[in-house]
Amino acid sequence: MHIFKHSAELLDFVRHQKAQGKTVGFVPTMGALHKGHISLLEKSYSENDITICSIYVNPIQFNNASDLDKYPRMPEKDMEMIKHCCDVVFLPNNEEMYPEKPSEEYDFGHLDKVLEGAFRPGHFYGVAAVVRRLFEMTEPHNTYFGLKDYQQLLIVKSIAKQCNFDINIVPCPIVREFDGLAMSSRNLRLSKEEREIAPLIWKSLNNAAKILLQEGIEASKDFILDTFANNPSFKIEYFEWYHPEKFIPSQQSDEQFVGLMVVWLGEVRLIDNIIIKK
Ligand code: AMP
């Protein structure tokens, strides 16, 4: 596995590979890797000649200083985990990523104003900056993103369009623990007791989906509010049904829905979603 810390060397390597007709897949991550990240890397590895994984905790996408401080970091362990499905690891530092202040000139329409955009001011500006830089540094044919961060995936598609990147963006399914909890680097920060009750998130999303189809949108939202009101260890930040493509609040007559949820469990912010079709 090649390890690069500088973008110029990485880009030289990538261009050399592409000149030889090789295809390049790219998986951006913030490290503390788990099977969710591995699934993206394995997909890239099976679909491309060269797979690049970046590991970089992007400070400017954190709107909460303590969340950034406490974000788990374990690059050595990460590299050991991905040896079988990765050819190149990119480990940039902040100076390498942001030699100058990134552009703020994006127009995401309503996409960066609702849900994650509303609750994490500045977050998508940070995501846009890092994704744009990484795409410029890796020039991949294909790039892989998890559906767990559903709204982020739409933002990434929009960045690619606005910046005219000729990159195929591949959405990948959410990988879950045996009990349904969506895998996340932040799960490492849950206490034993919190980890035991965390599967309520996925369970309640499934129940809300059934209620949506049988009784309607409002009943399913009430169900979620009641569920978490009865479990005071959780604090719900938002739960909404949206149209998966238009990303506006659902109408009961829609054919497809995405239920998007963020809850706090103790000091840990957990995100999950469920997609359903009638
Ligand atoms: P992160 O390291 O959290 O920035 O995530 C890097 C990429 O992995 C993003 O595209 C995430 O959506 C994706 N990802 C994170 N957790 C999961 C999961 N449980 N299943 C699938 N993809 C995931």
mmCIF file of C-alpha atoms and ligand atoms in Angstrom:
data_model
loop_
_atom_site.group_PDB
_atom_site.id
_atom_site.type_symbol
_atom_site.label_atom_id
_atom_site.label_comp_id
_atom_site.label_asym_id
_atom_site.label_seq_id
_atom_site.Cartn_x
_atom_site.Cartn_y
_atom_site.Cartn_z
ATOM 1 C CA MET A 1 0.000 0.000 0.000
ATOM 2 C CA HIS A 2 1.407 3.410 -0.962
ATOM 3 C CA ILE A 3 1.184 6.183 1.614
ATOM 4 C CA PHE A 4 1.165 9.825 0.531
ATOM 5 C CA LYS A 5 1.119 12.930 2.703
ATOM 6 C CA HIS A 6 1.545 15.486 -0.066
ATOM 7 C CA SER A 7 -0.981 16.144 -2.780
ATOM 8 C CA ALA A 8 1.580 16.868 -5.522
ATOM 9 C CA GLU A 9 3.116 13.394 -5.172
ATOM 10 C CA LEU A 10 -0.283 11.778 -4.973
ATOM 11 C CA LEU A 11 -1.485 13.524 -8.110
ATOM 12 C CA ASP A 12 1.694 12.538 -9.994
ATOM 13 C CA PHE A 13 1.087 8.934 -9.026
ATOM 14 C CA VAL A 14 -2.587 9.053 -10.047
ATOM 15 C CA ARG A 15 -1.868 10.672 -13.410
ATOM 16 C CA HIS A 16 0.836 8.109 -14.121
ATOM 17 C CA GLN A 17 -1.632 5.290 -13.404
ATOM 18 C CA LYS A 18 -4.334 6.886 -15.547
ATOM 19 C CA ALA A 19 -1.862 7.370 -18.415
ATOM 20 C CA GLN A 20 -1.429 3.591 -18.360
ATOM 21 C CA GLY A 21 -5.161 3.145 -18.788
ATOM 22 C CA LYS A 22 -5.901 2.304 -15.141
ATOM 23 C CA THR A 23 -9.161 3.302 -13.504
ATOM 24 C CA VAL A 24 -9.114 5.085 -10.161
ATOM 25 C CA GLY A 25 -11.645 4.831 -7.330
ATOM 26 C CA PHE A 26 -11.621 7.146 -4.318
ATOM 27 C CA VAL A 27 -13.110 6.838 -0.826
ATOM 28 C CA PRO A 28 -12.830 9.905 1.437
ATOM 29 C CA THR A 29 -12.986 9.201 5.185
ATOM 30 C CA MET A 30 -12.242 10.795 8.522
ATOM 31 C CA GLY A 31 -10.663 7.595 9.855
ATOM 32 C CA ALA A 32 -11.589 5.471 12.880
ATOM 33 C CA LEU A 33 -12.590 3.062 10.180
ATOM 34 C CA HIS A 34 -15.266 0.397 10.548
ATOM 35 C CA LYS A 35 -17.087 -2.061 8.318
ATOM 36 C CA GLY A 36 -19.145 0.741 6.760
ATOM 37 C CA HIS A 37 -15.978 2.353 5.395
ATOM 38 C CA ILE A 38 -14.602 -1.065 4.433
ATOM 39 C CA SER A 39 -17.718 -1.769 2.349
ATOM 40 C CA LEU A 40 -17.071 1.413 0.320
ATOM 41 C CA LEU A 41 -13.411 0.494 -0.132
ATOM 42 C CA GLU A 42 -14.200 -3.092 -1.118
ATOM 43 C CA LYS A 43 -16.689 -1.860 -3.706
ATOM 44 C CA SER A 44 -14.113 0.547 -5.119
ATOM 45 C CA TYR A 45 -11.440 -2.166 -5.065
ATOM 46 C CA SER A 46 -13.667 -4.523 -7.050
ATOM 47 C CA GLU A 47 -14.610 -1.846 -9.604
ATOM 48 C CA ASN A 48 -11.302 -0.007 -10.179
ATOM 49 C CA ASP A 49 -7.644 -0.804 -10.837
ATOM 50 C CA ILE A 50 -6.466 1.602 -8.142
ATOM 51 C CA THR A 51 -8.316 2.477 -4.933
ATOM 52 C CA ILE A 52 -7.370 5.544 -2.891
ATOM 53 C CA CYS A 53 -8.559 6.128 0.679
ATOM 54 C CA SER A 54 -8.062 9.518 2.310
ATOM 55 C CA ILE A 55 -7.985 9.751 6.090
ATOM 56 C CA TYR A 56 -8.417 13.314 7.262
ATOM 57 C CA VAL A 57 -10.456 14.745 10.124
ATOM 58 C CA ASN A 58 -11.668 17.910 8.445
ATOM 59 C CA PRO A 59 -11.770 20.617 11.145
ATOM 60 C CA ILE A 60 -13.891 23.075 9.179
ATOM 61 C CA GLN A 61 -16.875 20.747 8.892
ATOM 62 C CA PHE A 62 -17.222 20.545 12.695
ATOM 63 C CA ASN A 63 -19.486 23.210 14.118
ATOM 64 C CA ASN A 64 -18.807 21.948 17.639
ATOM 65 C CA ALA A 65 -15.270 22.180 19.054
ATOM 66 C CA SER A 66 -15.709 19.354 21.542
ATOM 67 C CA ASP A 67 -17.005 17.003 18.810
ATOM 68 C CA LEU A 68 -13.818 17.747 16.829
ATOM 69 C CA ASP A 69 -11.589 17.251 19.894
ATOM 70 C CA LYS A 70 -13.206 13.966 20.789
ATOM 71 C CA TYR A 71 -13.362 12.575 17.260
ATOM 72 C CA PRO A 72 -11.496 9.225 17.433
ATOM 73 C CA ARG A 73 -8.124 9.094 15.637
ATOM 74 C CA MET A 74 -6.222 5.847 15.003
ATOM 75 C CA PRO A 75 -4.454 5.995 11.612
ATOM 76 C CA GLU A 76 -2.124 3.006 12.248
ATOM 77 C CA LYS A 77 -5.014 0.697 13.078
ATOM 78 C CA ASP A 78 -6.992 2.109 10.129
ATOM 79 C CA MET A 79 -4.210 1.301 7.678
ATOM 80 C CA GLU A 80 -3.917 -2.232 8.997
ATOM 81 C CA MET A 81 -7.683 -2.729 8.479
ATOM 82 C CA ILE A 82 -7.747 -1.633 4.841
ATOM 83 C CA LYS A 83 -4.643 -3.384 3.488
ATOM 84 C CA HIS A 84 -6.772 -5.921 1.604
ATOM 85 C CA CYS A 85 -8.940 -3.370 -0.230
ATOM 86 C CA CYS A 86 -6.841 -0.245 -0.767
ATOM 87 C CA ASP A 87 -3.801 0.628 -2.890
ATOM 88 C CA VAL A 88 -3.127 4.180 -1.750
ATOM 89 C CA VAL A 89 -3.685 5.966 1.564
ATOM 90 C CA PHE A 90 -3.642 9.754 1.584
ATOM 91 C CA LEU A 91 -2.909 11.367 4.956
ATOM 92 C CA PRO A 92 -2.799 15.129 4.450
ATOM 93 C CA ASN A 93 -2.402 17.697 7.230
ATOM 94 C CA ASN A 94 -4.296 20.988 7.536
ATOM 95 C CA GLU A 95 -1.648 23.040 5.684
ATOM 96 C CA GLU A 96 -1.712 20.595 2.791
ATOM 97 C CA MET A 97 -5.498 20.701 2.622
ATOM 98 C CA TYR A 98 -6.037 24.411 3.047
ATOM 99 C CA PRO A 99 -3.031 26.454 1.894
ATOM 100 C CA GLU A 100 -5.547 29.235 1.305
ATOM 101 C CA LYS A 101 -9.078 30.005 2.433
ATOM 102 C CA PRO A 102 -11.495 27.788 0.499
ATOM 103 C CA SER A 103 -14.128 29.213 -1.835
ATOM 104 C CA GLU A 104 -17.562 29.905 -0.401
ATOM 105 C CA GLU A 105 -19.142 30.381 -3.773
ATOM 106 C CA TYR A 106 -21.570 27.504 -3.961
ATOM 107 C CA ASP A 107 -25.269 27.557 -4.512
ATOM 108 C CA PHE A 108 -26.937 24.536 -2.970
ATOM 109 C CA GLY A 109 -30.429 26.022 -3.165
ATOM 110 C CA HIS A 110 -32.470 24.726 -0.228
ATOM 111 C CA LEU A 111 -30.138 21.718 0.263
ATOM 112 C CA ASP A 112 -27.786 23.340 2.761
ATOM 113 C CA LYS A 113 -30.521 25.193 4.640
ATOM 114 C CA VAL A 114 -32.562 22.313 6.057
ATOM 115 C CA LEU A 115 -31.923 19.480 8.539
ATOM 116 C CA GLU A 116 -28.117 18.983 8.760
ATOM 117 C CA GLY A 117 -27.642 22.405 7.159
ATOM 118 C CA ALA A 118 -29.926 24.076 9.712
ATOM 119 C CA PHE A 119 -28.662 22.215 12.782
ATOM 120 C CA ARG A 120 -24.955 22.328 11.897
ATOM 121 C CA PRO A 121 -24.293 25.866 10.613
ATOM 122 C CA GLY A 122 -21.246 25.914 8.342
ATOM 123 C CA HIS A 123 -21.054 22.137 8.152
ATOM 124 C CA PHE A 124 -21.729 21.830 4.425
ATOM 125 C CA TYR A 125 -19.360 24.691 3.676
ATOM 126 C CA GLY A 126 -16.666 22.512 5.315
ATOM 127 C CA VAL A 127 -17.838 19.428 3.431
ATOM 128 C CA ALA A 128 -17.802 21.317 0.127
ATOM 129 C CA ALA A 129 -14.280 22.614 0.789
ATOM 130 C CA VAL A 130 -12.825 19.235 1.666
ATOM 131 C CA VAL A 131 -14.588 17.306 -1.089
ATOM 132 C CA ARG A 132 -13.560 19.805 -3.743
ATOM 133 C CA ARG A 133 -9.912 19.757 -2.614
ATOM 134 C CA LEU A 134 -9.846 15.981 -2.423
ATOM 135 C CA PHE A 135 -11.418 15.580 -5.866
ATOM 136 C CA GLU A 136 -8.820 18.003 -7.271
ATOM 137 C CA MET A 137 -6.024 16.068 -5.565
ATOM 138 C CA THR A 138 -7.144 12.589 -6.615
ATOM 139 C CA GLU A 139 -8.864 13.089 -10.006
ATOM 140 C CA PRO A 140 -10.718 9.781 -9.652
ATOM 141 C CA HIS A 141 -13.034 8.138 -12.165
ATOM 142 C CA ASN A 142 -15.326 6.874 -9.414
ATOM 143 C CA THR A 143 -15.935 7.980 -5.855
ATOM 144 C CA TYR A 144 -17.897 6.176 -3.155
ATOM 145 C CA PHE A 145 -20.142 7.729 -0.492
ATOM 146 C CA GLY A 146 -22.363 6.147 2.147
ATOM 147 C CA LEU A 147 -26.123 6.632 2.139
ATOM 148 C CA LYS A 148 -25.871 7.040 5.908
ATOM 149 C CA ASP A 149 -25.000 10.678 5.302
ATOM 150 C CA TYR A 150 -27.880 11.080 2.896
ATOM 151 C CA GLN A 151 -27.963 14.867 2.669
ATOM 152 C CA GLN A 152 -24.164 14.982 2.348
ATOM 153 C CA LEU A 153 -24.415 12.701 -0.680
ATOM 154 C CA LEU A 154 -26.781 15.185 -2.363
ATOM 155 C CA ILE A 155 -24.396 18.030 -1.497
ATOM 156 C CA VAL A 156 -21.477 16.090 -3.007
ATOM 157 C CA LYS A 157 -23.453 15.532 -6.224
ATOM 158 C CA SER A 158 -24.183 19.249 -6.327
ATOM 159 C CA ILE A 159 -20.497 20.177 -5.781
ATOM 160 C CA ALA A 160 -19.476 17.851 -8.626
ATOM 161 C CA LYS A 161 -22.013 19.550 -10.888
ATOM 162 C CA GLN A 162 -21.142 23.104 -9.851
ATOM 163 C CA CYS A 163 -17.393 22.493 -10.238
ATOM 164 C CA ASN A 164 -17.777 20.463 -13.452
ATOM 165 C CA PHE A 165 -16.009 17.405 -12.080
ATOM 166 C CA ASP A 166 -16.297 14.470 -14.442
ATOM 167 C CA ILE A 167 -16.509 11.969 -11.577
ATOM 168 C CA ASN A 168 -19.002 9.172 -11.131
ATOM 169 C CA ILE A 169 -20.498 9.330 -7.616
ATOM 170 C CA VAL A 170 -21.510 5.903 -6.316
ATOM 171 C CA PRO A 171 -23.973 5.762 -3.366
ATOM 172 C CA CYS A 172 -23.390 2.792 -1.035
ATOM 173 C CA PRO A 173 -25.856 1.148 1.387
ATOM 174 C CA ILE A 174 -25.673 1.679 5.152
ATOM 175 C CA VAL A 175 -23.777 -1.065 6.990
ATOM 176 C CA ARG A 176 -25.273 -1.906 10.379
ATOM 177 C CA GLU A 177 -24.235 -3.716 13.546
ATOM 178 C CA PHE A 178 -25.951 -7.064 14.275
ATOM 179 C CA ASP A 179 -28.633 -5.209 16.248
ATOM 180 C CA GLY A 180 -29.360 -2.598 13.572
ATOM 181 C CA LEU A 181 -27.284 0.322 14.868
ATOM 182 C CA ALA A 182 -25.736 2.105 11.880
ATOM 183 C CA MET A 183 -21.962 1.750 12.058
ATOM 184 C CA SER A 184 -20.286 5.018 12.911
ATOM 185 C CA SER A 185 -16.892 6.144 14.189
ATOM 186 C CA ARG A 186 -18.820 8.005 16.903
ATOM 187 C CA ASN A 187 -20.248 4.720 18.265
ATOM 188 C CA LEU A 188 -16.849 4.240 19.961
ATOM 189 C CA ARG A 189 -17.770 7.128 22.242
ATOM 190 C CA LEU A 190 -20.964 5.490 23.572
ATOM 191 C CA SER A 191 -20.878 4.092 27.103
ATOM 192 C CA LYS A 192 -21.769 0.408 27.572
ATOM 193 C CA GLU A 193 -25.286 1.391 28.700
ATOM 194 C CA GLU A 194 -25.760 3.808 25.801
ATOM 195 C CA ARG A 195 -24.529 1.217 23.294
ATOM 196 C CA GLU A 196 -27.125 -1.252 24.640
ATOM 197 C CA ILE A 197 -30.055 1.080 24.018
ATOM 198 C CA ALA A 198 -28.763 2.653 20.765
ATOM 199 C CA PRO A 199 -30.546 0.099 18.490
ATOM 200 C CA LEU A 200 -33.798 1.913 19.365
ATOM 201 C CA ILE A 201 -32.885 4.363 16.591
ATOM 202 C CA TRP A 202 -33.101 1.843 13.749
ATOM 203 C CA LYS A 203 -36.008 -0.016 15.385
ATOM 204 C CA SER A 204 -38.037 3.184 15.675
ATOM 205 C CA LEU A 205 -37.252 4.163 12.074
ATOM 206 C CA ASN A 206 -38.635 0.817 10.898
ATOM 207 C CA ASN A 207 -41.772 1.208 13.000
ATOM 208 C CA ALA A 208 -42.227 4.787 11.794
ATOM 209 C CA ALA A 209 -42.039 3.533 8.203
ATOM 210 C CA LYS A 210 -44.871 1.046 8.851
ATOM 211 C CA ILE A 211 -46.982 3.742 10.520
ATOM 212 C CA LEU A 212 -46.321 6.140 7.642
ATOM 213 C CA LEU A 213 -47.759 3.652 5.163
ATOM 214 C CA GLN A 214 -50.738 2.660 7.330
ATOM 215 C CA GLU A 215 -51.700 5.844 9.181
ATOM 216 C CA GLY A 216 -49.799 8.674 7.529
ATOM 217 C CA ILE A 217 -46.954 11.103 7.947
ATOM 218 C CA GLU A 218 -48.172 12.920 11.066
ATOM 219 C CA ALA A 219 -48.920 9.695 12.969
ATOM 220 C CA SER A 220 -45.463 8.357 12.212
ATOM 221 C CA LYS A 221 -43.798 11.601 13.351
ATOM 222 C CA ASP A 222 -45.847 11.543 16.579
ATOM 223 C CA PHE A 223 -44.737 7.965 17.117
ATOM 224 C CA ILE A 224 -41.070 8.965 16.892
ATOM 225 C CA LEU A 225 -41.529 11.942 19.228
ATOM 226 C CA ASP A 226 -43.356 9.747 21.779
ATOM 227 C CA THR A 227 -40.772 6.982 21.537
ATOM 228 C CA PHE A 228 -37.871 9.269 22.370
ATOM 229 C CA ALA A 229 -39.845 11.296 24.922
ATOM 230 C CA ASN A 230 -40.311 7.989 26.791
ATOM 231 C CA ASN A 231 -36.578 7.267 26.664
ATOM 232 C CA PRO A 232 -34.914 10.260 28.332
ATOM 233 C CA SER A 233 -31.365 9.068 27.584
ATOM 234 C CA PHE A 234 -32.061 10.156 24.014
ATOM 235 C CA LYS A 235 -32.645 13.686 22.802
ATOM 236 C CA ILE A 236 -34.114 13.946 19.342
ATOM 237 C CA GLU A 237 -32.700 16.723 17.154
ATOM 238 C CA TYR A 238 -34.894 16.106 14.131
ATOM 239 C CA PHE A 239 -36.983 13.512 12.368
ATOM 240 C CA GLU A 240 -38.559 14.292 9.002
ATOM 241 C CA TRP A 241 -39.910 12.462 5.970
ATOM 242 C CA TYR A 242 -38.462 13.902 2.765
ATOM 243 C CA HIS A 243 -38.729 13.136 -0.914
ATOM 244 C CA PRO A 244 -35.468 11.238 -1.616
ATOM 245 C CA GLU A 245 -34.673 13.136 -4.833
ATOM 246 C CA LYS A 246 -36.335 16.552 -4.499
ATOM 247 C CA PHE A 247 -35.285 16.692 -0.829
ATOM 248 C CA ILE A 248 -38.400 18.577 0.250
ATOM 249 C CA PRO A 249 -40.902 17.490 2.923
ATOM 250 C CA SER A 250 -42.944 14.467 1.804
ATOM 251 C CA GLN A 251 -46.546 14.474 0.669
ATOM 252 C CA GLN A 252 -48.602 11.436 1.639
ATOM 253 C CA SER A 253 -49.226 10.808 -2.079
ATOM 254 C CA ASP A 254 -45.477 10.430 -2.823
ATOM 255 C CA GLU A 255 -44.263 7.047 -4.011
ATOM 256 C CA GLN A 256 -40.938 7.125 -2.156
ATOM 257 C CA PHE A 257 -39.741 8.547 1.113
ATOM 258 C CA VAL A 258 -36.596 8.973 3.142
ATOM 259 C CA GLY A 259 -37.000 9.280 6.907
ATOM 260 C CA LEU A 260 -34.073 11.291 8.248
ATOM 261 C CA MET A 261 -33.174 11.307 11.907
ATOM 262 C CA VAL A 262 -30.597 12.704 14.290
ATOM 263 C CA VAL A 263 -30.624 11.862 17.977
ATOM 264 C CA TRP A 264 -28.231 12.603 20.784
ATOM 265 C CA LEU A 265 -27.408 9.734 23.068
ATOM 266 C CA GLY A 266 -25.541 11.269 25.987
ATOM 267 C CA GLU A 267 -22.896 13.426 24.336
ATOM 268 C CA VAL A 268 -22.863 11.573 21.047
ATOM 269 C CA ARG A 269 -24.732 12.761 17.969
ATOM 270 C CA LEU A 270 -26.028 9.848 15.896
ATOM 271 C CA ILE A 271 -27.476 10.067 12.389
ATOM 272 C CA ASP A 272 -29.529 7.465 10.534
ATOM 273 C CA ASN A 273 -32.182 7.171 7.847
ATOM 274 C CA ILE A 274 -34.569 4.770 6.174
ATOM 275 C CA ILE A 275 -35.656 4.764 2.527
ATOM 276 C CA ILE A 276 -39.037 3.299 1.622
ATOM 277 C CA LYS A 277 -41.007 2.858 -1.575
ATOM 278 C CA LYS A 278 -44.766 2.300 -1.736
HETATM 279 P P1 AMP B 1 -16.785 9.506 7.684
HETATM 280 O O1 AMP B 1 -15.467 8.870 7.997
HETATM 281 O O2 AMP B 1 -17.771 9.407 8.782
HETATM 282 O O3 AMP B 1 -16.643 10.890 7.107
HETATM 283 O O4 AMP B 1 -17.413 8.628 6.507
HETATM 284 C C1 AMP B 1 -16.730 8.407 5.315
HETATM 285 C C2 AMP B 1 -17.683 7.762 4.346
HETATM 286 O O5 AMP B 1 -18.137 6.519 4.883
HETATM 287 C C3 AMP B 1 -18.932 8.608 4.075
HETATM 288 O O6 AMP B 1 -19.266 8.495 2.696
HETATM 289 C C4 AMP B 1 -19.961 7.939 4.950
HETATM 290 O O7 AMP B 1 -21.298 8.121 4.492
HETATM 291 C C5 AMP B 1 -19.552 6.489 4.843
HETATM 292 N N1 AMP B 1 -20.083 5.705 5.963
HETATM 293 C C6 AMP B 1 -19.963 5.990 7.283
HETATM 294 N N2 AMP B 1 -20.632 5.069 8.016
HETATM 295 C C7 AMP B 1 -21.186 4.201 7.140
HETATM 296 C C8 AMP B 1 -22.008 3.043 7.273
HETATM 297 N N3 AMP B 1 -22.404 2.589 8.462
HETATM 298 N N4 AMP B 1 -22.390 2.389 6.152
HETATM 299 C C9 AMP B 1 -22.015 2.852 4.922
HETATM 300 N N5 AMP B 1 -21.247 3.943 4.730
HETATM 301 C C10 AMP B 1 -20.837 4.606 5.820
#
